[in-house]
Amino acid sequence: YEGAAASRIHFIRADAKPLMQGASPSKTKLKASLLALCEPGWREISPRDVSMLMQSINGSCVTSTDSHLHASRGVVLGMRAVTRAARRAELSALLVAAHSHSSLLLQQLACMADSHGAAVCALPCSSARLGQPFGLLRASAIGLRRDAFPTEHPLVAAASKHRTRFSEEAPLDRAAPHSSETLPDIDAGARRDALKSDLAA
């Protein structure tokens, strides 16, 4: 080292080497693990029942005028509109596309709708398939208002038959729905630490 400033530095060793940091856990693996803990676990529906539900949607939720497809009265489309209706407890049923890319938003919307008494039914299809009856490119969620679709309506009754029930426990206080193993009976903070340790291993 040269110069007055360098001469005052006594803590630098000539044989010093940069420390090799250990590989951090994969962000993709961490995200997948957290999503697995937060997934509501959609109820499985048979292909026959899915076909019947889609036919009911075509018959009850879609109106055709002058070769144009429109949503019938009481049908709410669009995530924002459906979210507002669910927050106001105006929905008797909520139909969602389980294979939609907006899975996290749908989970929050479904939990809120369920807490306000709406029957949440997840169809095993994409948002493009769910929006097809309305002539839309995509529809992640369809809300049915109580005033136009009471509980005795055939579509609401079918949604109630295949509704997904949500637990009141926090997401990290229960095991992932796809796993048969349950976490030990410890507090949520310890479970989070255990999850991080598993990911780092």
Backbone as a printed PyTorch tensor [residue, N CA C, xyz], in Angstrom:
tensor([[[  0.8280,  -1.1890,   0.0000],
         [  0.0000,   0.0000,   0.0000],
         [  0.8690,   1.2480,   0.0000]],

        [[  0.4340,   2.2730,  -0.6370],
         [  1.1780,   3.5200,  -0.7250],
         [  0.2750,   4.6710,  -0.3310]],

        [[  0.9020,   5.7850,   0.0660],
         [  0.1420,   6.9750,   0.4100],
         [ -0.0780,   7.0900,   1.9000]],

        [[ -0.3310,   8.3610,   2.3380],
         [ -0.4960,   8.6310,   3.7720],
         [ -1.7170,   7.9380,   4.3380]],

        [[ -2.8120,   7.9250,   3.5560],
         [ -4.0370,   7.2980,   4.0490],
         [ -3.8420,   5.8070,   4.2480]],

        [[ -3.1560,   5.1650,   3.2790],
         [ -2.9410,   3.7280,   3.3790],
         [ -2.0470,   3.3660,   4.5460]],

        [[ -1.1240,   4.2730,   4.9080],
         [ -0.2060,   3.9590,   6.0050],
         [ -0.9050,   3.9250,   7.3460]],

        [[ -2.0700,   4.5640,   7.4490],
         [ -2.8020,   4.5740,   8.7150],
         [ -3.7550,   3.3820,   8.8490]],

        [[ -3.8500,   2.5460,   7.8010],
         [ -4.7280,   1.3920,   7.8330],
         [ -3.9280,   0.1890,   8.3060]],

        [[ -4.2250,  -0.2820,   9.4940],
         [ -3.4640,  -1.3890,  10.0780],
         [ -4.2630,  -2.6810,  10.1410]],

        [[ -5.5490,  -2.6320,   9.7810],
         [ -6.3650,  -3.8360,   9.9560],
         [ -6.4580,  -4.6660,   8.6820]],

        [[ -5.8740,  -4.2370,   7.5740],
         [ -5.9240,  -5.0020,   6.3340],
         [ -4.7790,  -5.9950,   6.3120]],

        [[ -5.1140,  -7.2550,   6.1420],
         [ -4.0980,  -8.3020,   6.0810],
         [ -3.7880,  -8.6330,   4.6360]],

        [[ -2.5250,  -8.8860,   4.3910],
         [ -2.1110,  -9.1940,   3.0190],
         [ -2.6580, -10.5390,   2.5490]],

        [[ -2.9240, -11.4510,   3.4900],
         [ -3.4010, -12.7770,   3.1080],
         [ -4.9190, -12.9120,   3.2280]],

        [[ -5.5820, -11.7550,   3.3830],
         [ -7.0390, -11.8030,   3.5290],
         [ -7.6830, -12.2580,   2.2300]],

        [[ -8.7170, -13.0850,   2.3340],
         [ -9.4600, -13.5860,   1.1830],
         [-10.9490, -13.3190,   1.3930]],

        [[-11.6580, -13.0620,   0.3170],
         [-13.0990, -12.8170,   0.4720],
         [-13.8080, -14.0600,   0.9980]],

        [[-14.7620, -13.8210,   1.8790],
         [-15.5310, -14.9270,   2.4330],
         [-16.5020, -15.4520,   1.3920]],

        [[-16.6310, -16.7400,   1.3090],
         [-17.5600, -17.3850,   0.3870],
         [-18.8990, -17.5540,   1.1010]],

        [[-19.8870, -16.8560,   0.6080],
         [-21.1910, -16.9780,   1.2120],
         [-21.8940, -18.2340,   0.7300]],

        [[-22.6260, -18.8630,   1.6350],
         [-23.3750, -20.0530,   1.2630],
         [-24.5210, -19.7110,   0.3220]],

        [[-24.9000, -20.6670,  -0.4620],
         [-25.9810, -20.4460,  -1.4190],
         [-27.2860, -20.1620,  -0.6740]],

        [[-27.9410, -19.0890,  -1.0580],
         [-29.2140, -18.7400,  -0.4390],
         [-30.3110, -19.6430,  -0.9880]],

        [[-31.3570, -19.8500,  -0.2380],
         [-32.4410, -20.7070,  -0.7180],
         [-33.0780, -20.1420,  -1.9880]],

        [[-33.5060, -21.0180,  -2.8460],
         [-34.1070, -20.6140,  -4.1090],
         [-35.3660, -19.7920,  -3.8610]],

        [[-35.4690, -18.6300,  -4.5350],
         [-36.6520, -17.7970,  -4.3660],
         [-37.8850, -18.5050,  -4.9200]],

        [[-37.6860, -19.2530,  -6.0020],
         [-38.8100, -19.9870,  -6.5860],
         [-39.3240, -21.0440,  -5.6120]],

        [[-38.4040, -21.7470,  -4.9490],
         [-38.8000, -22.7700,  -3.9850],
         [-39.4810, -22.1380,  -2.7740]],

        [[-38.9520, -20.9810,  -2.3250],
         [-39.5540, -20.2910,  -1.1950],
         [-40.9670, -19.8270,  -1.5290]],

        [[-41.1370, -19.2540,  -2.7340],
         [-42.4530, -18.7780,  -3.1510],
         [-43.4380, -19.9380,  -3.2490]],

        [[-42.9960, -21.0540,  -3.8280],
         [-43.8770, -22.2060,  -3.9760],
         [-44.3010, -22.7540,  -2.6200]],

        [[-43.3780, -22.7620,  -1.6520],
         [-43.7020, -23.2770,  -0.3240],
         [-44.6830, -22.3750,   0.3940]],

        [[-44.4900, -21.0600,   0.2850],
         [-45.4080, -20.1300,   0.9270],
         [-46.7850, -20.1740,   0.2830]],

        [[-46.8200, -20.3070,  -1.0560],
         [-48.1040, -20.4010,  -1.7380],
         [-48.8540, -21.6620,  -1.3280]],

        [[-48.0900, -22.7580,  -1.1460],
         [-48.7260, -24.0100,  -0.7420],
         [-49.3810, -23.8670,   0.6250]],

        [[-48.7390, -23.0860,   1.5260],
         [-49.3150, -22.8940,   2.8550],
         [-50.5380, -21.9930,   2.8210]],

        [[-50.6140, -21.1070,   1.8280],
         [-51.7090, -20.1340,   1.7710],
         [-52.8610, -20.5840,   0.8850]],

        [[-52.6900, -21.6440,   0.1020],
         [-53.7540, -22.0770,  -0.7880],
         [-54.9550, -22.5750,   0.0170]],

        [[-56.1600, -22.2000,  -0.4050],
         [-57.3400, -22.6360,   0.3350],
         [-57.6850, -24.1000,   0.1220]],

        [[-57.1550, -24.7240,  -0.9130],
         [-57.4990, -26.1130,  -1.1990],
         [-58.8560, -26.2070,  -1.8520]],

        [[-58.9330, -25.8380,  -3.1350],
         [-60.2090, -25.8590,  -3.8430],
         [-60.8050, -27.2640,  -3.8350]],

        [[-62.0970, -27.3260,  -3.6770],
         [-62.7800, -28.6200,  -3.6870],
         [-62.8040, -29.1730,  -5.1040]],

        [[-62.4990, -30.4520,  -5.2410],
         [-62.4690, -31.0770,  -6.5670],
         [-63.8890, -31.3060,  -7.0830]],

        [[-64.0650, -31.0640,  -8.3810],
         [-65.3640, -31.2340,  -9.0250],
         [-65.1810, -32.1700, -10.2100]],

        [[-66.0800, -33.0900, -10.3690],
         [-65.9840, -34.0510, -11.4640],
         [-66.2420, -33.3560, -12.8050]],

        [[-65.6870, -33.8820, -13.8930],
         [-65.9180, -33.2760, -15.2190],
         [-67.3990, -33.1720, -15.5700]],

        [[-68.1920, -34.1470, -15.1420],
         [-69.6290, -34.0960, -15.4290],
         [-70.2900, -32.9120, -14.7300]],

        [[-69.9330, -32.6920, -13.4590],
         [-70.5070, -31.5640, -12.7240],
         [-70.0030, -30.2340, -13.2730]],

        [[-68.7520, -30.1960, -13.7250],
         [-68.2180, -28.9690, -14.3250],
         [-68.9990, -28.6240, -15.5810]],

        [[-69.2880, -29.6420, -16.3900],
         [-70.0630, -29.4100, -17.6110],
         [-71.4600, -28.8840, -17.2910]],

        [[-72.0830, -29.4280, -16.2590],
         [-73.4170, -28.9740, -15.8670],
         [-73.3780, -27.5330, -15.3590]],

        [[-72.3330, -27.1880, -14.5940],
         [-72.2030, -25.8270, -14.0970],
         [-71.9970, -24.8340, -15.2370]],

        [[-71.1720, -25.2020, -16.2130],
         [-70.9370, -24.3200, -17.3490],
         [-72.2120, -24.1380, -18.1750]],

        [[-72.9860, -25.1980, -18.3190],
         [-74.2630, -25.0710, -19.0220],
         [-75.2210, -24.1620, -18.2610]],

        [[-75.2000, -24.2610, -16.9390],
         [-76.0470, -23.4060, -16.1290],
         [-75.6140, -21.9480, -16.2260]],

        [[-74.3100, -21.7080, -16.3070],
         [-73.8020, -20.3510, -16.4910],
         [-74.2620, -19.7920, -17.8290]],

        [[-74.1790, -20.6100, -18.8720],
         [-74.6240, -20.1760, -20.2030],
         [-76.1120, -19.8530, -20.2090]],

        [[-76.8940, -20.6210, -19.4620],
         [-78.3310, -20.4300, -19.4900],
         [-78.8410, -19.3460, -18.5630]],

        [[-78.1420, -19.1100, -17.4380],
         [-78.6480, -18.1860, -16.4270],
         [-77.9160, -16.8510, -16.3720]],

        [[-76.6780, -16.8050, -16.8280],
         [-75.8580, -15.6060, -16.6290],
         [-75.6130, -14.8060, -17.9060]],

        [[-76.0060, -15.3430, -19.0430],
         [-75.6840, -14.6940, -20.3130],
         [-76.9680, -14.3300, -21.0430]],

        [[-77.0150, -13.1120, -21.5520],
         [-78.1370, -12.6280, -22.3570],
         [-77.6110, -12.2080, -23.7210]],

        [[-78.2930, -12.6110, -24.7540],
         [-77.8820, -12.2820, -26.1250],
         [-78.8770, -11.3110, -26.7470]],

        [[-78.3790, -10.1660, -27.1940],
         [-79.2070,  -9.1710, -27.8850],
         [-78.4690,  -8.6900, -29.1210]],

        [[-79.1440,  -8.8130, -30.2750],
         [-78.5430,  -8.3690, -31.5460],
         [-77.1680,  -8.9920, -31.7660]],

        [[-77.0930, -10.3000, -31.5360],
         [-75.8560, -11.0660, -31.7390],
         [-74.7290, -10.6560, -30.7990]],

        [[-75.0420,  -9.9290, -29.7390],
         [-74.0380,  -9.5400, -28.7510],
         [-74.3620, -10.2210, -27.4200]],

        [[-73.3140, -10.6800, -26.7620],
         [-73.4710, -11.3560, -25.4810],
         [-73.2970, -10.3590, -24.3420]],

        [[-74.1900, -10.4240, -23.3750],
         [-74.1290,  -9.5380, -22.2150],
         [-74.3600, -10.3590, -20.9470]],

        [[-73.8510,  -9.8340, -19.8500],
         [-74.1160, -10.4620, -18.5560],
         [-75.5370, -10.1560, -18.1340]],

        [[-76.2240, -11.1490, -17.6450],
         [-77.6050, -10.9640, -17.1950],
         [-77.6540, -10.0970, -15.9440]],

        [[-78.8400,  -9.6460, -15.5850],
         [-79.0070,  -8.8330, -14.3830],
         [-78.6070,  -9.6410, -13.1460]],

        [[-77.8430,  -9.0060, -12.3020],
         [-77.3920,  -9.6750, -11.0910],
         [-76.0630, -10.3800, -11.2240]],

        [[-75.4960, -10.4070, -12.4380],
         [-74.1880, -11.0340, -12.6590],
         [-73.1120,  -9.9570, -12.5920]],

        [[-72.1020, -10.1750, -11.7780],
         [-71.0170,  -9.2080, -11.5910],
         [-69.7410,  -9.7940, -12.1910]],

        [[-69.1180,  -9.0270, -13.0810],
         [-67.8680,  -9.4340, -13.7240],
         [-66.7770,  -8.4180, -13.4190]],

        [[-65.5390,  -8.8720, -13.4410],
         [-64.4110,  -7.9880, -13.1450],
         [-64.0010,  -8.0980, -11.6900]],

        [[-62.6970,  -8.2320, -11.4540],
         [-62.2010,  -8.4410, -10.0950],
         [-62.5960,  -7.3140,  -9.1550]],

        [[-62.5020,  -6.0770,  -9.6100],
         [-62.8250,  -4.9440,  -8.7300],
         [-64.3070,  -4.9320,  -8.3790]],

        [[-65.1510,  -5.1070,  -9.3910],
         [-66.5920,  -5.0910,  -9.1390],
         [-67.0100,  -6.2550,  -8.2460]],

        [[-66.4550,  -7.4260,  -8.5000],
         [-66.7890,  -8.5930,  -7.6740],
         [-66.3000,  -8.3980,  -6.2400]],

        [[-65.1130,  -7.8220,  -6.0970],
         [-64.5750,  -7.5720,  -4.7550],
         [-65.4570,  -6.6010,  -3.9820]],

        [[-65.9130,  -5.5430,  -4.6370],
         [-66.8040,  -4.5820,  -3.9670],
         [-68.1100,  -5.2500,  -3.5390]],

        [[-68.6770,  -6.0540,  -4.4440],
         [-69.9330,  -6.7260,  -4.1160],
         [-69.7460,  -7.7200,  -2.9710]],

        [[-68.6100,  -8.4170,  -2.9630],
         [-68.3440,  -9.3760,  -1.8860],
         [-68.1410,  -8.6560,  -0.5630]],

        [[-67.4570,  -7.5090,  -0.5830],
         [-67.2170,  -6.7530,   0.6450],
         [-68.5320,  -6.2330,   1.2250]],

        [[-69.4900,  -5.9370,   0.3650],
         [-70.7840,  -5.4310,   0.8280],
         [-71.7740,  -6.5530,   1.1340]],

        [[-71.3130,  -7.8070,   1.0550],
         [-72.1630,  -8.9670,   1.3370],
         [-73.3680,  -9.0180,   0.4040]],

        [[-73.1540,  -8.7030,  -0.8530],
         [-74.2360,  -8.6990,  -1.8330],
         [-74.3150,  -9.9800,  -2.6530]],

        [[-73.3530, -10.8810,  -2.4900],
         [-73.2770, -12.0720,  -3.3330],
         [-73.8800, -13.2870,  -2.6370]],

        [[-74.6260, -14.0590,  -3.4110],
         [-75.1010, -15.3480,  -2.9210],
         [-74.1490, -16.4660,  -3.3260]],

        [[-73.3910, -16.2500,  -4.4030],
         [-72.4330, -17.2550,  -4.8690],
         [-71.2970, -16.5690,  -5.6100]],

        [[-70.1460, -17.2070,  -5.5670],
         [-68.9590, -16.7300,  -6.2790],
         [-68.3520, -17.9000,  -7.0340]],

        [[-68.2240, -17.7530,  -8.3380],
         [-67.6100, -18.7700,  -9.1810],
         [-66.2490, -18.2640,  -9.6350]],

        [[-65.2130, -19.0360,  -9.4080],
         [-63.8630, -18.6010,  -9.7650],
         [-63.1970, -19.6530, -10.6390]],

        [[-62.2320, -19.1850, -11.4430],
         [-61.4300, -20.0770, -12.2860],
         [-60.2090, -20.5020, -11.4860]],

        [[-60.1700, -21.7580, -11.0820],
         [-59.1000, -22.2340, -10.2080],
         [-57.7350, -22.1830, -10.8730]],

        [[-57.6790, -22.2250, -12.2050],
         [-56.4080, -22.2210, -12.9190],
         [-56.0500, -20.8310, -13.4300]],

        [[-56.5870, -19.8190, -12.8100],
         [-56.2890, -18.4460, -13.2110],
         [-54.9040, -18.0400, -12.7340]],

        [[-54.2880, -17.0920, -13.4600],
         [-52.9700, -16.5980, -13.0650],
         [-53.0560, -15.7050, -11.8320]],

        [[-54.2420, -15.1720, -11.5370],
         [-54.4200, -14.3000, -10.3660],
         [-54.8310, -15.1250,  -9.1550]],

        [[-54.0800, -16.1860,  -8.8680],
         [-54.4850, -17.1220,  -7.8160],
         [-54.4930, -16.4750,  -6.4360]],

        [[-53.4790, -15.6490,  -6.1290],
         [-53.4310, -15.0260,  -4.8120],
         [-54.6030, -14.0720,  -4.5960]],

        [[-54.9300, -13.2840,  -5.6180],
         [-56.0690, -12.3710,  -5.5090],
         [-57.3740, -13.1520,  -5.3670]],

        [[-57.4810, -14.2490,  -6.1010],
         [-58.6940, -15.0630,  -6.0160],
         [-58.8510, -15.6830,  -4.6390]],

        [[-57.7390, -16.0940,  -4.0370],
         [-57.8010, -16.6730,  -2.7020],
         [-58.3230, -15.6590,  -1.6900]],

        [[-57.8190, -14.4240,  -1.7710],
         [-58.2900, -13.3860,  -0.8600],
         [-59.7640, -13.0750,  -1.1050]],

        [[-60.1370, -12.9850,  -2.3850],
         [-61.5270, -12.7060,  -2.7240],
         [-62.4420, -13.8350,  -2.2570]],

        [[-62.0160, -15.0730,  -2.4610],
         [-62.8360, -16.2190,  -2.0670],
         [-63.0250, -16.2780,  -0.5600]],

        [[-61.9600, -16.0200,   0.2050],
         [-62.0680, -16.0350,   1.6630],
         [-63.0140, -14.9430,   2.1550]],

        [[-62.9370, -13.7540,   1.5360],
         [-63.8130, -12.6660,   1.9480],
         [-65.2680, -12.9800,   1.6070]],

        [[-65.5090, -13.5070,   0.3960],
         [-66.8750, -13.8540,   0.0030],
         [-67.4450, -14.9410,   0.9040]],

        [[-66.6260, -15.9210,   1.2490],
         [-67.0740, -17.0060,   2.1250],
         [-67.4230, -16.4720,   3.5180]],

        [[-66.6340, -15.5270,   4.0090],
         [-66.9040, -14.9650,   5.3340],
         [-68.1900, -14.1580,   5.3660]],

        [[-68.6620, -13.7030,   4.1840],
         [-69.9130, -12.9510,   4.1000],
         [-71.0800, -13.8280,   3.6390]],

        [[-70.8970, -15.1390,   3.6850],
         [-72.0090, -16.0400,   3.4270],
         [-72.2030, -16.4750,   1.9930]],

        [[-71.3160, -16.0990,   1.0760],
         [-71.4610, -16.5080,  -0.3210],
         [-70.9130, -17.9210,  -0.5190]],

        [[-71.5540, -18.6870,  -1.3830],
         [-71.0750, -20.0250,  -1.7150],
         [-69.9690, -19.8930,  -2.7570]],

        [[-68.7580, -20.2800,  -2.3860],
         [-67.5980, -20.1560,  -3.2760],
         [-67.3740, -21.4840,  -3.9770]],

        [[-67.4330, -21.4520,  -5.2990],
         [-67.2450, -22.6670,  -6.1060],
         [-66.1150, -22.4150,  -7.0930]],

        [[-65.0800, -23.2350,  -7.0290],
         [-63.9160, -23.0980,  -7.9090],
         [-64.0230, -24.1070,  -9.0410]],

        [[-64.1490, -23.6040, -10.2570],
         [-64.2000, -24.4780, -11.4310],
         [-62.7850, -24.7650, -11.9060]],

        [[-62.4550, -26.0320, -12.1720],
         [-61.1010, -26.3690, -12.6230],
         [-60.8780, -25.9850, -14.0820]],

        [[-60.8250, -24.6960, -14.3350],
         [-60.6420, -24.1970, -15.6930],
         [-59.8430, -22.9130, -15.6420]],

        [[-59.4550, -22.4210, -16.8070],
         [-58.7150, -21.1670, -16.8970],
         [-59.6830, -19.9930, -16.9300]],

        [[-59.1450, -18.7970, -16.7470],
         [-59.9770, -17.5990, -16.8160],
         [-60.5130, -17.3790, -18.2300]],

        [[-59.7620, -17.8460, -19.2340],
         [-60.2420, -17.7310, -20.6160],
         [-61.4930, -18.5860, -20.8310]],

        [[-61.5120, -19.7710, -20.2440],
         [-62.6680, -20.6600, -20.3710],
         [-63.8660, -20.0810, -19.6320]],

        [[-63.6420, -19.4890, -18.4760],
         [-64.7500, -18.9390, -17.7040],
         [-65.3280, -17.6810, -18.3680]],

        [[-64.5040, -16.9540, -19.0910],
         [-64.9900, -15.7550, -19.7620],
         [-65.6060, -16.0030, -21.1230]],

        [[-65.4330, -17.2130, -21.6380],
         [-65.9310, -17.5370, -22.9830],
         [-67.4420, -17.3520, -23.1430]],

        [[-68.2740, -17.7720, -22.2010],
         [-69.7220, -17.5880, -22.3880],
         [-70.1430, -16.1230, -22.5410]],

        [[-69.3450, -15.2050, -21.9920],
         [-69.6880, -13.7860, -22.0580],
         [-69.0080, -13.0750, -23.2310]],

        [[-68.2640, -13.8150, -24.0150],
         [-67.5310, -13.2020, -25.1110],
         [-66.3280, -12.4020, -24.6510]],

        [[-65.8040, -12.7320, -23.4710],
         [-64.6490, -12.0250, -22.9210],
         [-63.3800, -12.8570, -23.0860]],

        [[-62.2570, -12.1660, -23.1590],
         [-60.9880, -12.8830, -23.2480],
         [-60.6990, -13.6350, -21.9590]],

        [[-61.0370, -13.0170, -20.8360],
         [-60.7830, -13.6460, -19.5340],
         [-61.8300, -13.1940, -18.5290]],

        [[-62.1330, -14.0770, -17.6100],
         [-62.9880, -13.7550, -16.4630],
         [-62.5570, -14.6680, -15.3240]],

        [[-61.8330, -14.1020, -14.3720],
         [-61.3170, -14.9010, -13.2600],
         [-62.3880, -15.2130, -12.2280]],

        [[-63.4030, -14.3490, -12.1340],
         [-64.4360, -14.5330, -11.1130],
         [-65.7790, -14.0340, -11.6290]],

        [[-66.8310, -14.7280, -11.2160],
         [-68.2090, -14.3380, -11.5420],
         [-68.9750, -14.2670, -10.2270]],

        [[-69.5410, -13.0990,  -9.9500],
         [-70.3400, -12.9310,  -8.7480],
         [-71.8220, -12.9290,  -9.0700]],

        [[-72.6110, -13.5590,  -8.2210],
         [-74.0630, -13.6210,  -8.3920],
         [-74.7180, -12.8860,  -7.2290]],

        [[-75.4340, -11.8070,  -7.5330],
         [-76.0690, -11.0020,  -6.4910],
         [-77.2850, -11.7280,  -5.9050]],

        [[-77.5210, -11.5000,  -4.6230],
         [-78.6020, -12.1720,  -3.9130],
         [-79.9780, -11.7910,  -4.4480]],

        [[-80.1410, -10.5380,  -4.8650],
         [-81.4720, -10.1070,  -5.2930],
         [-81.9170, -10.7940,  -6.5730]],

        [[-80.9700, -11.1150,  -7.4730],
         [-81.3160, -11.7880,  -8.7210],
         [-81.0910, -13.2940,  -8.6650]],

        [[-80.1990, -13.7300,  -7.7860],
         [-79.8810, -15.1580,  -7.6640],
         [-80.0150, -15.5710,  -6.1990]],

        [[-81.2320, -15.8280,  -5.7460],
         [-81.4200, -16.2630,  -4.3490],
         [-80.8520, -17.6640,  -4.1420]],

        [[-80.8470, -18.0900,  -2.9010],
         [-80.2350, -19.3780,  -2.5710],
         [-80.9410, -20.5530,  -3.2390]],

        [[-82.2260, -20.4030,  -3.5750],
         [-82.9390, -21.5160,  -4.2190],
         [-82.7410, -21.5540,  -5.7250]],

        [[-82.0250, -20.5960,  -6.2750],
         [-81.7530, -20.6110,  -7.7150],
         [-80.9100, -21.8470,  -8.0520]],

        [[-81.1800, -22.5300,  -9.1850],
         [-80.4410, -23.7640,  -9.5170],
         [-78.9280, -23.5800,  -9.5750]],

        [[-78.4640, -22.4460, -10.1190],
         [-77.0170, -22.2320, -10.2110],
         [-76.4050, -22.0160,  -8.8330]],

        [[-77.0830, -21.2680,  -7.9800],
         [-76.5880, -21.0500,  -6.6170],
         [-76.6120, -22.3550,  -5.8280]],

        [[-77.6600, -23.1510,  -6.0330],
         [-77.7400, -24.4440,  -5.3510],
         [-76.6040, -25.3690,  -5.7900]],

        [[-76.2800, -25.3410,  -7.0920],
         [-75.1770, -26.1670,  -7.5950],
         [-73.8440, -25.6810,  -7.0500]],

        [[-73.6790, -24.3520,  -6.9530],
         [-72.4430, -23.8150,  -6.3880],
         [-72.3200, -24.1780,  -4.9160]],

        [[-73.4280, -24.1510,  -4.1950],
         [-73.4080, -24.5210,  -2.7780],
         [-73.0570, -25.9930,  -2.5890]],

        [[-73.4940, -26.8180,  -3.5260],
         [-73.2020, -28.2490,  -3.4440],
         [-71.7060, -28.5140,  -3.5540]],

        [[-71.0190, -27.6910,  -4.3490],
         [-69.5850, -27.8940,  -4.5830],
         [-68.7560, -26.7740,  -3.9670]],

        [[-69.2840, -26.1290,  -2.9430],
         [-68.5880, -24.9810,  -2.3640],
         [-67.3310, -25.3970,  -1.6270]],

        [[-66.3730, -24.4920,  -1.5670],
         [-65.1370, -24.6980,  -0.8270],
         [-65.2720, -24.0450,   0.5320]],

        [[-65.0340, -24.8170,   1.5810],
         [-65.0930, -24.3000,   2.9360],
         [-63.7000, -23.8090,   3.3420]],

        [[-63.6630, -22.6740,   4.0250],
         [-62.3950, -22.0970,   4.4240],
         [-62.2570, -22.1480,   5.9340]],

        [[-61.0350, -22.4610,   6.3700],
         [-60.7540, -22.5170,   7.8050],
         [-60.4950, -21.1120,   8.3150]],

        [[-60.8070, -20.8860,   9.5960],
         [-60.5480, -19.5940,  10.2120],
         [-59.1250, -19.4880,  10.7260]],

        [[-58.3310, -20.5690,  10.6080],
         [-56.9500, -20.5330,  11.0750],
         [-56.1030, -19.6910,  10.1400]],

        [[-55.0200, -19.1370,  10.6670],
         [-54.0850, -18.4050,   9.8360],
         [-53.3980, -19.3730,   8.8930]],

        [[-52.9600, -18.9080,   7.6810],
         [-52.3640, -19.8120,   6.7010],
         [-51.1780, -20.5900,   7.2480]],

        [[-50.3040, -19.9360,   8.0640],
         [-49.1160, -20.6150,   8.5490],
         [-49.3970, -21.4760,   9.7730]],

        [[-50.6380, -21.4650,  10.2510],
         [-50.9980, -22.2850,  11.4100],
         [-51.5860, -23.6260,  11.0160]],

        [[-51.5220, -23.9400,   9.7230],
         [-52.0110, -25.2440,   9.2790],
         [-51.0600, -25.7850,   8.2270]],

        [[-51.1150, -27.0960,   8.0040],
         [-50.2180, -27.7060,   7.0340],
         [-50.7140, -27.4500,   5.6330]],

        [[-49.8180, -27.6290,   4.6540],
         [-50.2030, -27.4640,   3.2610],
         [-51.2560, -28.4910,   2.9030]],

        [[-52.3000, -28.1260,   2.0970],
         [-53.3990, -29.0500,   1.8280],
         [-52.9890, -30.2910,   1.0580]],

        [[-51.8820, -30.2160,   0.2860],
         [-51.4920, -31.3740,  -0.5100],
         [-50.6540, -32.3650,   0.2860]],

        [[-50.2930, -32.0010,   1.5270],
         [-49.4450, -32.8660,   2.3260],
         [-50.2710, -33.5910,   3.3740]],

        [[-49.9450, -34.8670,   3.5960],
         [-50.6600, -35.6470,   4.5970],
         [-50.0580, -35.4660,   5.9810]],

        [[-48.8910, -34.8040,   6.0640],
         [-48.2450, -34.5970,   7.3450],
         [-48.6690, -33.2610,   7.9280]],

        [[-48.7890, -33.1950,   9.2280],
         [-49.1340, -31.9560,   9.9100],
         [-47.9290, -31.4630,  10.6810]],

        [[-47.8680, -30.1690,  10.8800],
         [-46.7680, -29.5920,  11.6060],
         [-46.9230, -29.8840,  13.0920]],

        [[-45.8130, -29.9070,  13.8250],
         [-45.8990, -30.1530,  15.2720],
         [-46.7300, -29.0690,  15.9460]],

        [[-47.1780, -29.3740,  17.1290],
         [-48.0170, -28.4460,  17.8760],
         [-47.1370, -27.3990,  18.5650]],

        [[-46.6410, -26.4470,  17.7300],
         [-45.8130, -25.3620,  18.2330],
         [-46.3930, -24.0640,  17.7260]],

        [[-45.8840, -22.9550,  18.2190],
         [-46.4600, -21.6750,  17.8430],
         [-46.1050, -21.3220,  16.4010]],

        [[-46.7990, -20.3060,  15.8590],
         [-46.6300, -19.9440,  14.4590],
         [-45.2170, -19.4640,  14.1670]],

        [[-44.5930, -18.7200,  15.1030],
         [-43.2390, -18.2240,  14.8710],
         [-42.2430, -19.3610,  14.7150]],

        [[-42.3810, -20.3930,  15.5560],
         [-41.4820, -21.5430,  15.4510],
         [-41.7000, -22.2840,  14.1410]],

        [[-42.9330, -22.3020,  13.6650],
         [-43.2120, -22.9750,  12.3980],
         [-42.5680, -22.2290,  11.2400]],

        [[-42.6010, -20.9030,  11.3120],
         [-41.9510, -20.1310,  10.2560],
         [-40.4450, -20.3950,  10.2400]],

        [[-39.8290, -20.4810,  11.4400],
         [-38.4020, -20.7680,  11.5140],
         [-38.1150, -22.1620,  10.9650]],

        [[-39.0060, -23.1100,  11.2510],
         [-38.8160, -24.4700,  10.7330],
         [-38.9120, -24.4870,   9.2260]],

        [[-39.8300, -23.6960,   8.6770],
         [-39.9770, -23.6290,   7.2240],
         [-38.7110, -23.0570,   6.5800]],

        [[-38.1680, -21.9710,   7.1770],
         [-36.9550, -21.3760,   6.6260],
         [-35.7920, -22.3550,   6.6870]],

        [[-35.6970, -23.1230,   7.7720],
         [-34.6140, -24.0990,   7.9140],
         [-34.7220, -25.1750,   6.8460]],

        [[-35.9390, -25.6300,   6.5680],
         [-36.1330, -26.6560,   5.5420],
         [-35.7390, -26.1350,   4.1710]],

        [[-36.0560, -24.8670,   3.9100],
         [-35.7220, -24.2980,   2.6000],
         [-34.2220, -24.0980,   2.4490]],

        [[-33.5390, -23.7590,   3.5370],
         [-32.1040, -23.5240,   3.4630],
         [-31.3140, -24.8130,   3.3540]],

        [[-31.9300, -25.9420,   3.7300],
         [-31.2070, -27.2280,   3.7180],
         [-30.9720, -27.7120,   2.2900]]])
